[in-house]
Structure formats: structure tokens, C-alpha cells
XYZ file of C-alpha atoms in Angstrom:
545
model
C -11.403 -0.118 1.293
C -8.976 -1.606 4.047
C -5.283 -3.062 4.423
C -4.995 -6.424 2.530
C -8.252 -5.917 0.707
C -8.602 -6.938 -2.917
C -9.088 -4.494 -5.735
C -12.342 -4.781 -7.647
C -12.608 -3.411 -11.173
C -15.822 -2.614 -13.064
C -17.967 -5.647 -13.646
C -19.421 -6.632 -16.958
C -20.977 -9.894 -15.737
C -22.756 -11.056 -12.569
C -20.492 -11.757 -9.621
C -21.644 -15.371 -9.317
C -20.762 -16.272 -12.914
C -18.204 -18.925 -12.009
C -17.164 -22.104 -13.772
C -15.392 -25.391 -13.261
C -11.640 -24.884 -13.248
C -11.126 -28.622 -13.634
C -12.998 -28.804 -16.956
C -11.123 -25.824 -18.408
C -7.806 -27.056 -17.021
C -8.275 -30.457 -18.639
C -9.160 -28.992 -22.033
C -6.228 -26.588 -22.039
C -3.747 -29.207 -20.896
C -4.978 -31.556 -23.621
C -4.543 -28.804 -26.208
C -1.076 -28.089 -24.887
C -0.125 -31.739 -25.144
C -1.291 -31.830 -28.771
C 0.590 -28.647 -29.622
C 3.667 -29.799 -27.733
C 3.871 -26.583 -25.690
C 2.452 -25.406 -22.369
C -0.270 -22.805 -22.790
C -0.185 -21.626 -19.201
C 1.161 -22.527 -15.809
C -0.848 -25.582 -14.832
C -2.281 -25.838 -11.321
C 0.457 -27.390 -9.219
C -0.155 -30.126 -6.698
C -0.227 -27.999 -3.567
C 1.888 -29.433 -0.797
C -0.050 -30.877 2.116
C 0.371 -28.707 5.182
C 1.287 -30.741 8.245
C -1.369 -30.030 10.852
C 0.458 -29.692 14.163
C -0.600 -28.075 17.407
C 0.028 -24.417 18.179
C 3.379 -23.285 19.507
C 1.627 -20.901 21.930
C -1.969 -20.811 23.141
C -3.325 -17.692 24.890
C -6.839 -18.244 26.307
C -8.926 -15.134 25.723
C -10.531 -15.444 29.149
C -7.094 -15.095 30.763
C -6.636 -11.831 28.879
C -9.932 -10.455 30.214
C -11.884 -10.829 26.978
C -15.613 -10.931 27.859
C -16.742 -12.631 24.634
C -18.842 -11.362 21.768
C -22.550 -11.594 21.085
C -23.906 -13.302 17.939
C -25.463 -9.957 16.912
C -22.072 -8.306 16.605
C -20.626 -11.335 14.849
C -23.341 -11.262 12.187
C -23.270 -7.496 11.595
C -19.495 -7.222 11.448
C -18.867 -4.989 14.438
C -15.139 -4.622 15.138
C -14.919 -6.265 18.558
C -11.591 -8.155 18.574
C -8.302 -7.602 16.728
C -5.033 -9.556 16.614
C -1.840 -8.005 15.172
C 1.870 -8.715 15.386
C 3.648 -5.599 16.668
C 6.935 -7.331 15.775
C 8.087 -10.929 15.505
C 7.982 -11.445 19.290
C 5.110 -9.208 20.454
C 1.388 -9.532 19.773
C -1.151 -6.711 20.121
C -4.637 -7.898 21.114
C -7.540 -5.449 21.455
C -11.137 -6.177 22.447
C -14.322 -4.482 23.648
C -14.996 -4.414 27.368
C -18.335 -4.686 29.114
C -19.587 -2.451 31.891
C -21.023 0.954 32.653
C -19.564 3.914 30.791
C -19.720 7.398 32.355
C -21.635 9.949 30.332
C -19.728 12.678 28.592
C -21.293 16.127 28.161
C -19.914 16.525 24.640
C -21.092 13.172 23.271
C -22.791 13.476 19.897
C -26.379 12.286 19.493
C -26.480 8.671 18.395
C -23.038 7.775 19.765
C -22.652 4.187 20.941
C -19.785 4.591 23.387
C -17.693 1.645 24.529
C -14.346 0.949 26.160
C -11.725 -1.045 24.290
C -8.743 -2.686 25.992
C -5.363 -2.994 24.240
C -2.751 -5.461 25.490
C 0.796 -5.970 24.239
C 1.895 -9.563 24.890
C 5.476 -10.816 24.998
C 5.298 -14.190 23.247
C 8.457 -15.524 24.896
C 7.046 -15.073 28.415
C 3.294 -15.190 27.503
C 2.822 -12.101 29.692
C 1.080 -8.760 29.111
C 3.873 -6.173 29.141
C 1.802 -3.049 28.324
C -1.886 -2.196 28.637
C -4.208 0.708 27.902
C -7.879 1.464 27.278
C -9.574 3.657 24.679
C -13.042 5.175 24.732
C -14.650 4.754 21.312
C -17.956 6.115 20.085
C -19.145 3.477 17.596
C -18.658 -0.160 16.606
C -16.867 0.368 13.291
C -13.292 -0.572 12.548
C -10.852 1.354 14.700
C -7.369 -0.176 14.234
C -4.992 -0.662 11.282
C -1.500 -2.158 11.203
C 0.942 0.242 9.518
C 3.788 -2.288 9.611
C 7.118 -2.054 11.434
C 5.352 -2.013 14.800
C 3.230 1.072 14.022
C -0.554 1.286 14.277
C -3.279 3.739 13.255
C -6.198 4.316 15.640
C -9.558 5.876 14.772
C -11.617 7.483 17.522
C -14.791 8.782 15.871
C -13.393 11.046 13.128
C -9.927 11.559 14.609
C -6.833 9.545 13.706
C -3.641 8.944 15.670
C -0.645 6.619 15.547
C 1.281 4.673 18.190
C 4.077 2.061 18.323
C 3.817 0.039 21.572
C 6.660 -2.459 21.022
C 9.060 0.244 19.816
C 8.266 2.414 22.852
C 8.053 -0.440 25.347
C 10.824 0.969 27.532
C 9.197 4.405 27.829
C 6.722 5.727 30.369
C 3.765 5.329 27.998
C 4.232 2.682 25.260
C 0.800 3.585 23.855
C 1.595 7.289 23.521
C -0.364 8.559 20.516
C 0.581 11.114 17.872
C -2.108 12.875 15.859
C -2.513 11.998 12.179
C -3.681 14.688 9.710
C -7.186 14.500 8.290
C -9.840 16.536 6.532
C -12.886 17.916 8.265
C -15.739 15.483 7.740
C -16.743 11.906 8.452
C -14.108 9.245 7.832
C -15.588 6.597 5.541
C -12.635 4.222 5.200
C -8.895 3.884 5.735
C -6.702 1.803 3.406
C -3.110 0.778 4.129
C -1.027 -0.120 1.075
C 0.483 -3.592 0.800
C 3.988 -2.137 1.168
C 3.007 -0.175 4.322
C 4.260 3.075 2.800
C 0.993 4.770 1.887
C -2.191 5.540 3.812
C -5.391 6.471 1.981
C -8.105 8.224 4.001
C -11.575 8.472 2.471
C -13.604 11.315 3.990
C -17.196 12.340 3.410
C -16.974 16.097 3.357
C -19.020 18.157 5.772
C -21.979 20.006 4.259
C -21.980 23.786 4.604
C -23.581 24.846 7.862
C -25.751 27.904 8.260
C -25.695 30.162 11.301
C -28.481 29.428 13.788
C -31.461 31.738 13.561
C -31.405 34.335 16.349
C -34.797 35.566 17.472
C -34.925 39.332 17.756
C -36.217 40.889 20.969
C -39.503 42.811 20.743
C -39.060 46.451 19.802
C -39.286 48.867 22.757
C -42.646 50.715 22.820
C -42.207 54.163 24.473
C -45.979 54.512 24.981
C -45.908 51.574 27.410
C -42.554 51.730 29.101
C -43.580 50.040 32.366
C -45.498 46.920 31.338
C -44.727 43.681 33.137
C -45.890 40.073 32.581
C -48.453 40.634 35.334
C -49.969 43.715 33.764
C -53.589 43.571 32.758
C -52.714 44.318 29.180
C -50.565 41.633 27.556
C -47.299 42.707 25.954
C -47.243 43.093 22.203
C -46.312 39.926 20.326
C -42.718 39.726 19.105
C -42.121 40.235 15.407
C -41.888 37.043 13.381
C -38.355 35.691 13.035
C -36.651 36.228 9.713
C -36.761 33.222 7.399
C -33.708 30.979 7.661
C -31.170 31.546 4.934
C -31.275 29.041 2.110
C -28.721 26.259 2.464
C -26.204 26.636 -0.329
C -26.023 23.742 -2.738
C -22.989 21.491 -2.137
C -20.123 22.216 -4.462
C -17.736 19.530 -5.624
C -17.768 15.770 -5.034
C -18.862 14.645 -1.571
C -15.978 12.224 -0.907
C -12.320 13.243 -0.717
C -9.420 10.810 -1.026
C -6.175 11.883 0.611
C -2.873 10.049 0.231
C -0.135 10.205 2.868
C 3.340 8.733 2.615
C 4.600 7.462 5.968
C 8.095 6.700 7.244
C 9.937 6.536 10.540
C 9.824 4.081 13.443
C 7.265 6.003 15.497
C 9.624 6.233 18.494
C 10.482 9.301 20.545
C 13.855 9.562 18.809
C 12.519 8.701 15.343
C 8.896 9.876 15.149
C 6.535 8.823 12.394
C 6.791 11.152 9.412
C 3.578 11.867 7.476
C 3.739 13.689 4.141
C 0.705 14.545 2.023
C 1.106 12.898 -1.403
C -1.994 13.990 -3.309
C -5.778 14.007 -3.249
C -8.815 13.797 -5.486
C -12.591 13.860 -5.171
C -15.310 11.424 -6.226
C -19.064 11.112 -6.029
C -18.921 7.566 -4.714
C -16.598 5.160 -2.927
C -14.025 3.791 -5.381
C -11.390 1.055 -5.251
C -7.828 2.326 -5.098
C -5.266 -0.530 -5.220
C -2.445 1.943 -4.643
C 1.002 1.167 -3.227
C 3.809 3.564 -2.469
C 5.347 3.166 -5.927
C 2.353 2.534 -8.202
C -0.785 0.474 -8.761
C -2.052 -2.571 -10.642
C -4.574 -1.812 -13.366
C -6.658 -4.461 -15.177
C -8.271 -3.123 -18.353
C -9.439 -3.990 -21.869
C -11.543 -7.033 -21.112
C -12.096 -9.103 -24.279
C -13.239 -12.712 -24.710
C -12.493 -13.680 -21.130
C -9.027 -12.096 -21.083
C -8.017 -8.994 -19.134
C -4.882 -7.033 -19.938
C -2.970 -5.966 -16.846
C -0.204 -3.488 -16.197
C 1.604 -1.956 -13.256
C 1.580 1.812 -13.505
C 4.404 3.288 -11.399
C 4.394 6.872 -10.186
C 7.888 7.280 -11.622
C 8.905 5.541 -14.820
C 7.116 3.709 -17.629
C 4.186 1.329 -17.322
C 5.107 -2.330 -16.857
C 2.975 -4.744 -18.929
C 2.143 -7.920 -16.995
C 0.781 -11.337 -17.852
C -2.851 -11.225 -19.044
C -5.504 -12.673 -16.761
C -7.796 -15.337 -18.224
C -11.086 -15.110 -16.377
C -14.775 -15.011 -17.247
C -15.645 -12.875 -14.215
C -14.202 -9.693 -12.808
C -10.625 -10.337 -11.618
C -9.592 -9.154 -8.186
C -5.879 -8.583 -7.755
C -3.662 -8.174 -4.702
C 0.013 -7.275 -4.705
C 1.773 -9.604 -2.252
C 5.393 -8.455 -2.766
C 7.166 -5.697 -4.714
C 7.278 -7.949 -7.807
C 4.484 -10.517 -7.314
C 0.713 -10.450 -7.169
C -2.210 -12.866 -6.958
C -5.614 -12.740 -8.606
C -8.940 -14.437 -7.914
C -10.296 -15.570 -11.278
C -13.028 -17.822 -12.646
C -13.624 -19.697 -15.883
C -17.330 -19.990 -16.637
C -20.527 -20.281 -14.639
C -20.416 -23.608 -12.807
C -17.493 -23.787 -10.417
C -15.778 -21.713 -7.764
C -12.898 -19.289 -8.025
C -9.231 -19.859 -8.850
C -6.334 -18.316 -6.976
C -3.529 -17.578 -9.457
C -0.076 -16.142 -8.730
C 2.006 -14.046 -11.136
C 5.343 -12.249 -11.170
C 6.401 -9.001 -12.840
C 8.191 -10.971 -15.582
C 4.869 -11.901 -17.255
C 4.820 -15.390 -15.757
C 1.876 -17.170 -14.199
C 3.498 -19.219 -11.437
C 0.673 -21.431 -10.175
C -3.077 -21.821 -9.710
C -5.310 -23.374 -7.079
C -9.104 -23.864 -7.223
C -11.110 -22.413 -4.346
C -14.726 -22.545 -3.255
C -17.109 -19.609 -3.565
C -16.921 -16.957 -0.825
C -19.541 -14.330 0.107
C -16.820 -11.901 1.224
C -13.601 -10.659 -0.376
C -10.482 -12.514 0.733
C -8.305 -10.724 3.275
C -4.512 -10.828 3.263
C -1.584 -10.492 5.630
C 1.824 -10.210 3.958
C 5.407 -11.130 4.791
C 7.316 -10.204 1.610
C 10.718 -10.552 3.310
C 10.010 -14.295 3.539
C 8.151 -14.526 0.223
C 4.945 -15.522 2.008
C 1.369 -14.364 2.421
C -1.604 -15.455 4.523
C -5.129 -15.373 3.107
C -8.370 -15.597 5.060
C -11.403 -16.887 3.205
C -15.006 -17.362 4.306
C -17.006 -20.227 2.810
C -20.633 -21.129 3.303
C -23.189 -23.713 2.284
C -25.880 -21.031 1.953
C -24.388 -18.279 -0.212
C -27.496 -16.050 -0.467
C -28.167 -16.070 3.269
C -24.525 -15.370 3.964
C -24.734 -12.073 2.086
C -26.949 -10.782 4.882
C -25.439 -12.600 7.852
C -22.554 -14.911 8.614
C -24.201 -16.774 11.458
C -23.538 -20.442 12.062
C -27.003 -21.161 10.617
C -25.643 -20.431 7.127
C -22.918 -23.034 7.527
C -20.266 -20.311 7.304
C -16.664 -21.313 7.939
C -13.459 -19.303 7.885
C -9.996 -20.652 7.215
C -6.561 -19.083 6.956
C -3.960 -20.384 4.505
C -0.262 -19.510 4.378
C 1.467 -19.818 0.986
C 5.041 -19.664 -0.210
C 4.415 -17.182 -3.010
C 6.949 -18.395 -5.578
C 6.122 -22.103 -5.421
C 2.505 -22.115 -4.225
C 3.375 -24.491 -1.376
C 0.630 -24.475 1.246
C 2.563 -24.130 4.503
C -0.435 -24.111 6.831
C -4.206 -24.242 6.641
C -6.160 -23.628 9.839
C -9.801 -22.877 10.582
C -11.014 -19.937 12.671
C -13.807 -20.123 15.203
C -16.059 -18.311 15.415
C -16.277 -16.610 12.017
C -15.544 -12.880 12.264
C -17.103 -10.809 9.503
C -14.598 -8.017 10.220
C -11.783 -10.543 9.499
C -9.386 -9.031 12.059
C -8.818 -12.369 13.809
C -5.531 -13.461 12.206
C -2.120 -12.059 11.309
C 1.200 -13.183 9.829
C 4.412 -12.189 11.587
C 6.655 -9.741 9.688
C 9.354 -12.400 9.210
C 6.765 -14.931 7.984
C 7.657 -17.495 10.652
C 4.523 -17.338 12.802
C 0.772 -17.148 12.270
C -1.652 -15.873 14.909
C -5.301 -16.934 14.645
C -8.324 -16.750 16.941
C -9.938 -20.167 17.397
C -11.625 -22.104 20.180
C -11.709 -19.190 22.656
C -7.969 -18.534 22.402
C -5.311 -16.815 20.335
C -3.167 -19.594 18.897
C 0.342 -19.016 17.538
C 1.605 -21.497 14.923
C 5.249 -21.909 13.972
C 5.829 -22.081 10.205
C 8.649 -23.911 8.363
C 12.007 -22.207 7.980
C 13.059 -21.009 4.541
C 15.055 -23.572 2.590
C 17.862 -22.810 0.141
C 15.503 -22.764 -2.839
C 13.226 -20.247 -1.094
C 16.183 -17.967 -0.396
C 17.391 -18.215 -4.000
C 13.852 -17.478 -5.256
C 13.684 -14.365 -3.104
C 16.971 -13.070 -4.522
C 15.777 -13.578 -8.095
C 12.314 -12.139 -7.620
C 13.667 -8.968 -5.996
C 15.417 -8.117 -9.277
C 11.997 -7.665 -10.942
C 10.747 -5.042 -8.480
C 10.033 -1.578 -9.943
C 11.918 1.405 -8.518
C 10.416 2.838 -5.314
C 8.185 5.865 -5.762
C 8.586 9.074 -3.814
C 6.584 11.680 -5.738
C 2.960 12.672 -5.935
C 0.263 10.037 -6.333
C -1.127 10.137 -9.882
C -4.099 8.007 -10.890
C -4.458 8.735 -14.577
C -5.965 5.317 -15.248
C -8.377 5.113 -12.323
C -9.532 8.489 -11.058
C -12.140 10.804 -12.472
C -10.058 13.947 -12.233
C -12.574 16.306 -13.778
C -14.003 16.625 -10.265
C -10.677 16.794 -8.447
C -10.243 20.549 -8.410
C -13.287 21.043 -6.236
C -11.953 19.011 -3.278
C -9.659 21.863 -2.299
C -12.578 23.579 -0.561
C -12.221 21.129 2.364
C -9.747 21.880 5.104
C -7.295 19.520 6.737
C -6.717 19.612 10.469
C -3.256 19.275 11.934
C 0.091 20.602 10.806
C -0.038 19.195 7.290
C -1.078 21.584 4.515
C -3.891 20.301 2.307
C -2.574 18.260 -0.624
C -3.206 19.644 -4.110
C -6.715 18.833 -5.222
C -5.810 17.476 -8.654
C -3.352 14.639 -8.199
C -3.827 12.755 -11.416
C -2.669 15.190 -14.057
C -5.385 14.128 -16.513
C -8.152 16.389 -17.741
C -10.516 13.516 -18.369
C -10.933 10.051 -16.893
C -10.217 7.100 -19.147
C -12.908 4.932 -17.560
C -15.458 5.207 -14.764
C -13.980 4.546 -11.312
C -14.665 1.027 -10.042
C -16.740 0.278 -7.000
C -14.992 -0.946 -3.884
C -18.031 -2.959 -2.776
C -19.025 -6.422 -3.882
C -22.704 -7.361 -4.421
C -24.433 -7.424 -1.048
C -21.445 -5.879 0.739
C -21.854 -2.746 2.851
C -19.331 0.068 3.454
C -16.571 -0.539 5.958
C -18.297 1.336 8.789
C -21.432 3.094 7.499
C -22.427 5.501 10.214
C -19.845 3.688 12.365
C -22.640 1.948 14.229
C -23.547 -1.528 15.275
C -26.298 -3.319 17.158
C -27.105 -2.069 20.614
C -25.219 -3.460 23.589
């Protein structure tokens, strides 16, 4: 699970069971006309986005980017990232090529590489800060924490830095350690409100002490024998059998929640507070924000009930979702969310937007995608960007996203309240890791990698109606949460108590093992993976250089 990723709930039908939204839309609109009332928010005519040139174009070759091989593109190795550090600075990271000195403490199987990080001032188009990191695999290594803060993974260690905030200091990329459990990090998820970090760790198996061979017993009858003596020395006694490896206790994967705050500067360092933990036997989807989580449940006749379950206060019932396949939901502001739905078995998906006042605001039909959509959010402007991969050969694309499958990737920027499409732009090449675009925090710029450059597009200013919509929609937001993370509706807490056997490194004490407060799960935990999708960085490896 990763920042901007969609939640997936348990499936009761095949993933490709889609239908034609046009046929269903026509039938429902006809029924509404007969009844004299609107049954649902009809798909609006999405405004045509004016396709203009980029405001800024930064050729990747000028930044020192050596390119990427098709092998890494198809396997999803994290080789290039683009993130706004603030509205006027862009952080670009990429893998370098060249010889890497050996390290005596490298683990067997490591695939070391050097990664360059450059902070670019968009007003001057110049690199104002630079550093390099030595990584040990090709899995994802960087997450945007919002407000200019970033989380870096080096093997199984985590640290944070804030380059734009600390630009005037001696080392803008100065890193601060982030707490973690002992074990292998499986995934990191940043909440949509940038207030909560979830770290999924595969716990280390108990290790036994190495077997020590005992020296031969001293024989007083032959005190002076040497290796050159005519009589060979007595054979050493057989080594004792190795102790039996104890059976693992408790679930193998631990989920730790951390609330974060602070600017990450020298005067206002990033504050990290453990907010709960639980254990599971498999990777699960946790659509958790700092104040609660969205929970679809009770699927019946193509309709899913949905509620927002805050960590403080009562559950908030939301508009039901009409879909014949598993809905995937993404919170895009404190009081708005979108869902990818479908209506039958013939067409593609439908993007639908809802608010916390039980209203469906708009819908838009979309084509089928082999990968989950990825989001970048600007709630202060009431906007979100969505990246979506499409392909002519869906089955082949599950294994590879090469150009041979006809795969394309586009990024769309929406005004959340109205559904206006502010910009639609294609990416080239297609990056399976989907780290090649980002929306500025104020929602006024979009960065996207295309045609061997990072292009920056200026988006329309907010009009009076947009500003009024923002003021109204903010009134529907639930109160912010500050307490422990409780997942009574999602987590299997019968196994939670056993996660306390793992230890957490750093200054943070281990969070309580049972964070949900339930003695029994209400439903099995959902899977975070779609059909054909692999974990975020299994083994943290990629194809050889």
C-alpha cells in the first residue's frame, strides 16, 4: 500500500466484470424522467481542458539523468521520481550509472546503486541543492509527506528530510531517523491528509546461535603429538545437533501507525508519535487517514453501503455506491471522496465523486486499467490529479507495461466539486511505479515527465464559485483525530496481541499491540493487491544492471 493508492475491499466478483455506463445511465435517466425526479447525479459534461504548452520545461539530460532501460520500465523498478517540495521548488531523484565501490558489510543479494537528488528552483530553473544516496535495491525509496517533508528508505531503515525548508542551512538534505520495527519493510503508506504514516514490516524470524565446534579433548597419554607425527591425532567428537528452530509466534506482518507533525526544520523538527499497531498474516488494505477511514460494507444487489468511521466521534453514514464490481475509494479532501465503480460486464469503469453530505456530485466513464489509479491531492484548492494507465492488450499488461502492449499513461486534474477537467496530459514513457507526476500543494501547477523532460503546466486560477464551494464543503469535514488508531471494522484483532514481541528501533517506544479494541474481527481483512499485481517491493529487487 502507498500514498494516493486506492483502497480495495474484499471481492465477490471477478475484477474484469465491468459494464457499459452509457446503457445504465440511459435507463436510469429515462426512469427518472418518468418518475419526475432525479435518481442520482447524472454524469456531467466534463469541461474540455485547453491543451496549452508547458510553463516550464526541464530536459532530463540537462539534469544529468542517464535514462532508464526497458527492463526496469516493465518490472516497475523505482528509477525516477518527481515531487513538489513546495509551490516553487521541485525535487527530482533518479538512478545514476557507473561503478559502485564495494562495501564490506553489504548483504548477500544486494543490488547497490547510487541515486541523485536535486532540488530545483522553478523561478530560476536552477538546481539549488544536490545530494546522492547509496541504495541497496530497486524498490520504492521515496514518499512525499507533504509540507515539504519526505521519507527515505535505505534498505530497511527510514529517515526524513525537508530540503526546501532547510535550503538556507549547511545541509538541506540533512536526514533524521524515523522509528521502525526490526524486520523487512514491506510497504509504506502515507495518508491522504499527510498526518499519518503506516509502516508494514515483515517480522524477523527467531535466530538460533551458531553451532560452535568443540575442540578435541586433551589426551594425557599422548601429550606431545603433532600433525607430523606418525600416528594421526584422534578424531574430534561429533558436533552437538543444532537446536531446533522455535516455531514463529504471532502474525508475520506488523502494521505500525505514526502521527507526524512539525515542519522538519532545525527550529521545528518533525515530530513522530506512535499511534497504534496490529498484526496480520497477510498484506491488507488500510485506507486510514489521521482522523478516520472510509469503510464500504454490506454489498447487496449491486449496492455497497459506505461510512466514514472517525477515531473520535460517531460513524458518519455516506451515500451508497452503486456498482457491480468491487468499489475502490479514495479520500481527496477532508469531506470529499471519489470511487471507481462499474455497472455490469461490458464496459469500463466509472469515476464518481461524493461529499460527506450523502451527495453524489458527478460521474465520468473511464477505460479499463491494468493498474490501480494513483492520486496527488491539493485539498486547499479543491483539486486532485489522477494518473491512469490504459492498454489495448489488458492480459499482457498484467505482466508487463511495455510499448508492445499499447500501454499509455495520462494524468488528469479535476476540480473536485464540479468535476471540471482542468488538464489532461499524457506521460511518456509509461512508468509502472507511477512516480512521474505531482500536483503542487496550492493546486496551481502540475509536474509530469514526458518526452525526455519534466514539464510544468500552469492550471487555471480559482474562480469565485470555486472559492464559495470550498467554504461550504469545509463545513462537512469531521473533527480532526488525535488519539489511537482503532480499526474495529477492518482489522483482525484476535492476532494483534502477539505483535508486541517485535522491537522497535529508535527513541519511540513500541505502540500497544492491540489498537482496535475489538475481540473479534467483523470481516476478513481485504487484500491490498489487485489480480496480477505484485507487492510494492517484494524482496526490494529489480532486474540486473
